[in-house]
mmCIF file of C-alpha atoms in Angstrom:
data_model
loop_
_atom_site.group_PDB
_atom_site.id
_atom_site.type_symbol
_atom_site.label_atom_id
_atom_site.label_comp_id
_atom_site.label_asym_id
_atom_site.label_seq_id
_atom_site.Cartn_x
_atom_site.Cartn_y
_atom_site.Cartn_z
ATOM 1 C CA UNK A 10 -55.991 16.696 -61.378
ATOM 2 C CA UNK A 11 -54.924 13.338 -59.927
ATOM 3 C CA UNK A 12 -51.520 13.673 -61.618
ATOM 4 C CA UNK A 13 -50.886 17.049 -60.005
ATOM 5 C CA UNK A 14 -51.950 15.702 -56.598
ATOM 6 C CA UNK A 15 -49.603 12.708 -56.930
ATOM 7 C CA UNK A 16 -46.613 14.963 -57.782
ATOM 8 C CA UNK A 17 -47.350 17.141 -54.761
ATOM 9 C CA UNK A 18 -47.429 14.114 -52.442
ATOM 10 C CA UNK A 19 -44.108 12.815 -53.846
ATOM 11 C CA UNK A 20 -42.433 16.203 -53.335
ATOM 12 C CA UNK A 21 -43.726 16.356 -49.764
ATOM 13 C CA UNK A 22 -42.314 12.894 -49.004
ATOM 14 C CA UNK A 23 -38.886 13.862 -50.360
ATOM 15 C CA UNK A 24 -38.765 16.968 -48.187
ATOM 16 C CA UNK A 25 -39.757 14.916 -45.129
ATOM 17 C CA UNK A 26 -37.049 12.321 -45.796
ATOM 18 C CA UNK A 27 -34.368 14.998 -46.174
ATOM 19 C CA UNK A 28 -35.504 16.644 -42.962
ATOM 20 C CA UNK A 29 -35.365 13.330 -41.155
ATOM 21 C CA UNK A 30 -31.878 12.617 -42.473
ATOM 22 C CA UNK A 31 -30.751 16.073 -41.465
ATOM 23 C CA UNK A 32 -32.187 15.711 -37.967
ATOM 24 C CA UNK A 33 -30.513 12.300 -37.475
ATOM 25 C CA UNK A 34 -27.131 13.600 -38.603
ATOM 26 C CA UNK A 35 -27.397 16.642 -36.351
ATOM 27 C CA UNK A 36 -28.442 14.454 -33.419
ATOM 28 C CA UNK A 37 -25.483 12.088 -33.889
ATOM 29 C CA UNK A 38 -23.073 14.983 -34.183
ATOM 30 C CA UNK A 39 -24.553 16.548 -31.053
ATOM 31 C CA UNK A 40 -24.061 13.281 -29.130
ATOM 32 C CA UNK A 41 -20.417 13.043 -30.217
ATOM 33 C CA UNK A 42 -19.762 16.651 -29.205
ATOM 34 C CA UNK A 43 -21.472 16.119 -25.846
ATOM 35 C CA UNK A 44 -19.445 12.968 -25.182
ATOM 36 C CA UNK A 45 -16.235 14.804 -26.090
ATOM 37 C CA UNK A 46 -17.143 17.638 -23.755
ATOM 38 C CA UNK A 47 -17.859 15.170 -20.933
ATOM 39 C CA UNK A 48 -14.465 13.510 -21.424
ATOM 40 C CA UNK A 49 -12.728 16.896 -21.379
ATOM 41 C CA UNK A 50 -14.380 17.962 -18.123
ATOM 42 C CA UNK A 51 -11.882 17.483 -15.232
ATOM 43 C CA UNK A 52 -12.852 15.190 -12.379
ATOM 44 C CA UNK A 53 -12.993 16.917 -8.998
ATOM 45 C CA UNK A 54 -13.170 14.337 -6.212
ATOM 46 C CA UNK A 55 -13.831 16.266 -3.008
ATOM 47 C CA UNK A 56 -15.799 14.474 -0.256
ATOM 48 C CA UNK A 57 -17.526 16.439 2.476
ATOM 49 C CA UNK A 58 -15.527 15.967 5.678
ATOM 50 C CA UNK A 59 -17.360 16.387 8.973
ATOM 51 C CA UNK A 60 -14.445 18.213 10.592
ATOM 52 C CA UNK A 61 -13.485 20.388 7.623
ATOM 53 C CA UNK A 62 -14.274 23.642 9.466
ATOM 54 C CA UNK A 63 -12.174 22.678 12.476
ATOM 55 C CA UNK A 64 -9.087 21.309 10.692
ATOM 56 C CA UNK A 65 -5.782 22.848 11.703
ATOM 57 C CA UNK A 66 -4.272 22.266 8.250
ATOM 58 C CA UNK A 67 -5.802 22.709 4.826
ATOM 59 C CA UNK A 68 -6.920 19.694 2.866
ATOM 60 C CA UNK A 69 -4.363 18.375 0.408
ATOM 61 C CA UNK A 70 -4.940 17.868 -3.302
ATOM 62 C CA UNK A 71 -3.318 15.416 -5.703
ATOM 63 C CA UNK A 72 -3.607 14.947 -9.445
ATOM 64 C CA UNK A 73 -5.827 12.131 -10.651
ATOM 65 C CA UNK A 74 -3.773 10.346 -13.311
ATOM 66 C CA UNK A 75 -4.338 7.529 -15.791
ATOM 67 C CA UNK A 76 -2.588 4.265 -16.660
ATOM 68 C CA UNK A 77 -4.168 3.424 -20.017
ATOM 69 C CA UNK A 78 -1.631 5.523 -21.956
ATOM 70 C CA UNK A 79 2.104 5.953 -21.614
ATOM 71 C CA UNK A 80 1.774 9.716 -21.700
ATOM 72 C CA UNK A 81 0.516 11.127 -18.444
ATOM 73 C CA UNK A 82 -2.939 12.727 -18.465
ATOM 74 C CA UNK A 83 -4.275 14.907 -15.671
ATOM 75 C CA UNK A 84 -7.865 13.743 -15.348
ATOM 76 C CA UNK A 85 -8.699 15.953 -12.382
ATOM 77 C CA UNK A 86 -7.999 16.620 -8.724
ATOM 78 C CA UNK A 87 -8.454 14.420 -5.660
ATOM 79 C CA UNK A 88 -8.898 15.950 -2.211
ATOM 80 C CA UNK A 89 -7.089 14.159 0.626
ATOM 81 C CA UNK A 90 -7.633 14.512 4.365
ATOM 82 C CA UNK A 91 -4.714 16.265 6.145
ATOM 83 C CA UNK A 92 -4.863 14.010 9.226
ATOM 84 C CA UNK A 93 -3.978 11.024 7.024
ATOM 85 C CA UNK A 94 -1.893 12.470 4.191
ATOM 86 C CA UNK A 95 -0.449 15.643 5.758
ATOM 87 C CA UNK A 96 0.567 14.807 9.304
ATOM 88 C CA UNK A 97 3.995 15.639 10.714
ATOM 89 C CA UNK A 98 6.142 12.595 9.844
ATOM 90 C CA UNK A 99 7.416 10.936 13.022
ATOM 91 C CA UNK A 100 10.700 9.337 11.987
ATOM 92 C CA UNK A 101 10.989 7.566 15.330
ATOM 93 C CA UNK A 102 7.577 5.904 14.950
ATOM 94 C CA UNK A 103 8.362 4.925 11.352
ATOM 95 C CA UNK A 104 11.610 3.330 12.586
ATOM 96 C CA UNK A 105 9.745 1.452 15.324
ATOM 97 C CA UNK A 106 7.285 0.096 12.775
ATOM 98 C CA UNK A 107 10.063 -1.084 10.464
ATOM 99 C CA UNK A 108 11.976 -2.691 13.338
ATOM 100 C CA UNK A 109 8.779 -4.404 14.532
ATOM 101 C CA UNK A 110 8.000 -5.772 11.075
ATOM 102 C CA UNK A 111 11.526 -7.146 10.738
ATOM 103 C CA UNK A 112 11.576 -8.774 14.166
ATOM 104 C CA UNK A 113 8.121 -10.311 14.507
ATOM 105 C CA UNK A 114 8.839 -12.778 11.707
ATOM 106 C CA UNK A 115 12.483 -13.403 12.651
ATOM 107 C CA UNK A 116 13.440 -16.652 14.360
ATOM 108 C CA UNK A 117 17.018 -17.174 15.566
ATOM 109 C CA UNK A 118 18.439 -20.670 15.091
ATOM 110 C CA UNK A 119 21.733 -20.000 16.900
ATOM 111 C CA UNK A 120 22.259 -22.883 19.332
ATOM 112 C CA UNK A 121 24.930 -23.779 21.889
ATOM 113 C CA UNK A 122 25.325 -26.857 24.071
ATOM 114 C CA UNK A 123 25.234 -26.823 27.839
ATOM 115 C CA UNK A 124 27.638 -28.916 29.953
ATOM 116 C CA UNK A 125 25.024 -31.676 30.110
ATOM 117 C CA UNK A 126 24.816 -31.942 26.297
ATOM 118 C CA UNK A 127 28.585 -32.115 25.673
ATOM 119 C CA UNK A 128 30.130 -35.517 25.106
ATOM 120 C CA UNK A 129 32.393 -36.801 27.876
ATOM 121 C CA UNK A 130 33.156 -35.238 31.215
ATOM 122 C CA UNK A 131 31.420 -37.906 33.224
ATOM 123 C CA UNK A 132 34.189 -38.573 35.721
ATOM 124 C CA UNK A 133 35.991 -36.261 38.068
ATOM 125 C CA UNK A 134 39.314 -35.203 36.467
ATOM 126 C CA UNK A 135 41.340 -35.540 39.738
ATOM 127 C CA UNK A 136 40.665 -36.022 43.432
ATOM 128 C CA UNK A 137 39.115 -33.223 45.405
ATOM 129 C CA UNK A 138 42.082 -32.885 47.771
ATOM 130 C CA UNK A 139 45.762 -33.620 47.907
ATOM 131 C CA UNK A 140 46.927 -32.561 44.439
ATOM 132 C CA UNK A 141 47.237 -28.843 45.009
ATOM 133 C CA UNK A 142 45.083 -28.100 42.032
ATOM 134 C CA UNK A 143 41.770 -26.272 41.931
ATOM 135 C CA UNK A 144 38.802 -28.512 42.522
ATOM 136 C CA UNK A 145 36.785 -29.568 39.457
ATOM 137 C CA UNK A 146 34.036 -32.071 38.899
ATOM 138 C CA UNK A 147 33.986 -32.327 35.062
ATOM 139 C CA UNK A 148 36.108 -31.375 32.086
ATOM 140 C CA UNK A 149 32.929 -30.135 30.333
ATOM 141 C CA UNK A 150 32.377 -27.346 32.835
ATOM 142 C CA UNK A 151 31.955 -23.859 31.263
ATOM 143 C CA UNK A 152 35.318 -22.998 32.863
ATOM 144 C CA UNK A 153 37.112 -25.478 30.663
ATOM 145 C CA UNK A 154 38.131 -25.240 27.028
ATOM 146 C CA UNK A 155 35.775 -27.438 25.028
ATOM 147 C CA UNK A 156 33.222 -27.360 27.807
ATOM 148 C CA UNK A 157 29.600 -26.297 27.694
ATOM 149 C CA UNK A 158 28.387 -22.728 27.247
ATOM 150 C CA UNK A 159 26.628 -21.020 30.114
ATOM 151 C CA UNK A 160 23.659 -18.800 29.181
ATOM 152 C CA UNK A 161 24.272 -19.254 25.432
ATOM 153 C CA UNK A 162 21.653 -18.908 22.684
ATOM 154 C CA UNK A 163 19.099 -21.703 22.411
ATOM 155 C CA UNK A 164 17.176 -22.351 19.220
ATOM 156 C CA UNK A 165 14.573 -21.692 17.989
ATOM 157 C CA UNK A 166 14.266 -18.254 19.570
ATOM 158 C CA UNK A 167 11.399 -16.095 18.241
ATOM 159 C CA UNK A 168 11.604 -12.320 18.542
ATOM 160 C CA UNK A 169 7.867 -11.718 18.188
ATOM 161 C CA UNK A 170 6.255 -8.795 19.980
ATOM 162 C CA UNK A 171 3.307 -6.519 19.303
ATOM 163 C CA UNK A 172 3.789 -2.826 18.702
ATOM 164 C CA UNK A 173 1.177 -0.656 20.465
ATOM 165 C CA UNK A 174 -1.902 -0.093 18.360
ATOM 166 C CA UNK A 175 -1.666 3.705 18.158
ATOM 167 C CA UNK A 176 1.963 3.491 17.018
ATOM 168 C CA UNK A 177 0.972 1.290 14.105
ATOM 169 C CA UNK A 178 -1.741 3.752 13.054
ATOM 170 C CA UNK A 179 0.616 6.741 13.351
ATOM 171 C CA UNK A 180 3.249 4.814 11.398
ATOM 172 C CA UNK A 181 0.867 4.504 8.447
ATOM 173 C CA UNK A 182 -0.159 8.170 8.512
ATOM 174 C CA UNK A 183 3.459 9.331 8.853
ATOM 175 C CA UNK A 184 4.622 7.210 5.917
ATOM 176 C CA UNK A 185 1.723 8.278 3.679
ATOM 177 C CA UNK A 186 2.379 11.935 4.534
ATOM 178 C CA UNK A 187 6.099 11.597 3.775
ATOM 179 C CA UNK A 188 5.370 9.932 0.435
ATOM 180 C CA UNK A 189 2.939 12.684 -0.578
ATOM 181 C CA UNK A 190 5.311 15.461 0.523
ATOM 182 C CA UNK A 191 8.146 13.925 -1.532
ATOM 183 C CA UNK A 192 5.906 13.578 -4.625
ATOM 184 C CA UNK A 193 6.233 9.806 -4.460
ATOM 185 C CA UNK A 194 2.503 9.172 -3.994
ATOM 186 C CA UNK A 195 0.293 9.131 -7.091
ATOM 187 C CA UNK A 196 -3.458 8.616 -7.424
ATOM 188 C CA UNK A 197 -4.874 6.944 -10.546
ATOM 189 C CA UNK A 198 -8.448 6.364 -11.639
ATOM 190 C CA UNK A 199 -7.981 2.583 -12.038
ATOM 191 C CA UNK A 200 -5.346 -0.095 -12.668
ATOM 192 C CA UNK A 201 -6.639 -0.953 -16.132
ATOM 193 C CA UNK A 202 -3.888 -1.050 -18.771
ATOM 194 C CA UNK A 203 -4.334 -1.873 -22.486
ATOM 195 C CA UNK A 204 -1.882 -4.791 -22.645
ATOM 196 C CA UNK A 205 -0.444 -7.570 -20.501
ATOM 197 C CA UNK A 206 3.144 -7.086 -21.732
ATOM 198 C CA UNK A 207 5.718 -6.346 -18.992
ATOM 199 C CA UNK A 208 7.433 -3.876 -21.334
ATOM 200 C CA UNK A 209 4.396 -1.584 -21.078
ATOM 201 C CA UNK A 210 4.852 -1.248 -17.302
ATOM 202 C CA UNK A 211 8.586 -0.631 -17.709
ATOM 203 C CA UNK A 212 7.972 2.062 -20.337
ATOM 204 C CA UNK A 213 5.235 3.575 -18.173
ATOM 205 C CA UNK A 214 7.566 3.829 -15.177
ATOM 206 C CA UNK A 215 10.312 5.380 -17.305
ATOM 207 C CA UNK A 216 7.934 7.839 -18.973
ATOM 208 C CA UNK A 217 6.399 8.980 -15.670
ATOM 209 C CA UNK A 218 9.773 9.174 -13.855
ATOM 210 C CA UNK A 219 8.629 6.688 -11.239
ATOM 211 C CA UNK A 220 10.534 4.027 -9.450
ATOM 212 C CA UNK A 221 12.563 2.086 -10.116
ATOM 213 C CA UNK A 222 10.445 0.112 -7.624
ATOM 214 C CA UNK A 223 6.682 0.764 -7.642
ATOM 215 C CA UNK A 224 3.882 -0.469 -5.381
ATOM 216 C CA UNK A 225 0.355 -0.462 -6.832
ATOM 217 C CA UNK A 226 -2.435 -0.505 -4.237
ATOM 218 C CA UNK A 227 -6.093 -1.207 -4.985
ATOM 219 C CA UNK A 228 -9.136 -1.393 -2.750
ATOM 220 C CA UNK A 229 -9.656 -5.114 -3.399
ATOM 221 C CA UNK A 230 -7.342 -8.099 -3.723
ATOM 222 C CA UNK A 231 -8.631 -9.129 -7.172
ATOM 223 C CA UNK A 232 -6.680 -6.922 -9.584
ATOM 224 C CA UNK A 233 -7.307 -6.403 -13.322
ATOM 225 C CA UNK A 234 -5.952 -9.227 -15.465
ATOM 226 C CA UNK A 235 -3.591 -7.186 -17.631
ATOM 227 C CA UNK A 236 -1.691 -5.489 -14.818
ATOM 228 C CA UNK A 237 -1.519 -8.778 -12.891
ATOM 229 C CA UNK A 238 0.149 -10.556 -15.813
ATOM 230 C CA UNK A 239 2.357 -7.578 -16.684
ATOM 231 C CA UNK A 240 3.800 -7.200 -13.182
ATOM 232 C CA UNK A 241 4.181 -10.926 -12.515
ATOM 233 C CA UNK A 242 7.624 -11.077 -14.151
ATOM 234 C CA UNK A 243 8.910 -7.738 -12.805
ATOM 235 C CA UNK A 244 10.363 -8.237 -9.339
ATOM 236 C CA UNK A 245 10.539 -4.571 -8.390
ATOM 237 C CA UNK A 246 6.877 -3.841 -9.226
ATOM 238 C CA UNK A 247 4.266 -5.297 -6.878
ATOM 239 C CA UNK A 248 0.509 -5.267 -6.329
ATOM 240 C CA UNK A 249 -1.112 -5.056 -2.897
ATOM 241 C CA UNK A 250 -4.666 -4.644 -1.556
ATOM 242 C CA UNK A 251 -5.501 -1.986 1.008
ATOM 243 C CA UNK A 252 -5.789 -4.442 3.893
ATOM 244 C CA UNK A 253 -2.142 -5.488 3.376
ATOM 245 C CA UNK A 254 -0.658 -1.991 3.232
ATOM 246 C CA UNK A 255 2.169 -1.541 5.737
ATOM 247 C CA UNK A 256 5.027 0.825 6.545
ATOM 248 C CA UNK A 257 7.834 -1.514 5.491
ATOM 249 C CA UNK A 258 6.391 -2.097 1.997
ATOM 250 C CA UNK A 259 5.778 1.606 1.408
ATOM 251 C CA UNK A 260 9.371 2.456 2.346
ATOM 252 C CA UNK A 261 10.791 -0.456 0.363
ATOM 253 C CA UNK A 262 9.257 0.865 -2.879
ATOM 254 C CA UNK A 263 10.286 4.228 -4.274
ATOM 255 C CA UNK A 264 6.857 5.118 -5.668
ATOM 256 C CA UNK A 265 3.423 4.426 -4.208
ATOM 257 C CA UNK A 266 0.497 4.373 -6.667
ATOM 258 C CA UNK A 267 -3.019 4.318 -5.187
ATOM 259 C CA UNK A 268 -6.294 4.005 -6.993
ATOM 260 C CA UNK A 269 -8.894 6.595 -6.070
ATOM 261 C CA UNK A 270 -10.984 3.905 -4.362
ATOM 262 C CA UNK A 271 -7.938 2.728 -2.384
ATOM 263 C CA UNK A 272 -7.088 6.273 -1.278
ATOM 264 C CA UNK A 273 -10.646 6.788 -0.037
ATOM 265 C CA UNK A 274 -10.701 3.431 1.770
ATOM 266 C CA UNK A 275 -7.348 4.108 3.496
ATOM 267 C CA UNK A 276 -8.637 7.517 4.523
ATOM 268 C CA UNK A 277 -11.859 6.060 5.914
ATOM 269 C CA UNK A 278 -10.143 3.289 7.893
ATOM 270 C CA UNK A 279 -7.435 5.475 9.427
ATOM 271 C CA UNK A 280 -9.789 8.324 10.317
ATOM 272 C CA UNK A 281 -12.038 5.841 12.085
ATOM 273 C CA UNK A 282 -9.108 4.569 14.163
ATOM 274 C CA UNK A 283 -7.844 8.076 14.940
ATOM 275 C CA UNK A 284 -11.229 9.291 16.173
ATOM 276 C CA UNK A 285 -12.512 6.303 18.150
ATOM 277 C CA UNK A 286 -12.943 6.718 21.899
ATOM 278 C CA UNK A 287 -12.472 3.055 22.849
ATOM 279 C CA UNK A 288 -8.910 2.828 21.610
ATOM 280 C CA UNK A 289 -7.721 1.333 24.933
ATOM 281 C CA UNK A 290 -10.176 -1.534 24.578
ATOM 282 C CA UNK A 291 -9.163 -2.207 20.984
ATOM 283 C CA UNK A 292 -5.451 -2.152 21.815
ATOM 284 C CA UNK A 293 -5.791 -4.429 24.850
ATOM 285 C CA UNK A 294 -5.794 -7.783 22.941
ATOM 286 C CA UNK A 295 -2.515 -6.798 21.253
ATOM 287 C CA UNK A 296 -0.622 -6.437 24.522
ATOM 288 C CA UNK A 297 1.765 -9.320 25.154
ATOM 289 C CA UNK A 298 2.501 -10.546 28.705
ATOM 290 C CA UNK A 299 0.795 -7.538 30.212
ATOM 291 C CA UNK A 300 -2.210 -7.585 32.545
#
């Protein structure tokens, strides 16, 4: 009787072990399938705008791309606010921004001497009267050859001035809108790349039909290590944080690549400036020689 009972217990344990193995295998397979399904689900990034019902234009959408593979993958869609990425491009304001950025850092070193700085000319060349000639007091007068220059350039001469605040904001929105309309603005999930080799960036640009010059913009000034090392030796590919984004740099590069976080931060900052009621108080400190 004890022998029969022992065999029954052994058979029951075997069945339990097989069931446990089966359940574990099914559970692992289920996890893998669920993870695969999650990766295949497209990402839809669509924030709730307060003024969505009153917008004159429809919101814009851009593909969310990747950088971790050479082949482009469409990870999902990103919704962009039309007041930032779909405004009417003002070419005149863009030109004013570019001219301002070129001039505010330009210093002219052209220098000419006045009559007091020229060597010689201390005595009167001839008497005031009696010779029949025109009266002169110095051979270094601006009327004479080799004399001083009247009203000539004096160095150093800075050409610094401040562009009105609203023109700088509209310059950014106009440039971003032009880039998006020309399909030169791309949104990626992050700047993480698998290697630090510069050849990977060059192959990526060629594969995606970007460039030849590309500007990568992230929300923070500390970039991932691999893309920092990879772009360090490529002169026509640059990295920039959001707080340094400007009209001249966007126009200088053929392609503008924003991370999703950078696109949201740019949108938030510019919308805040476009909607604020105290714009005259904010712009007042930037006025030069005006009361």
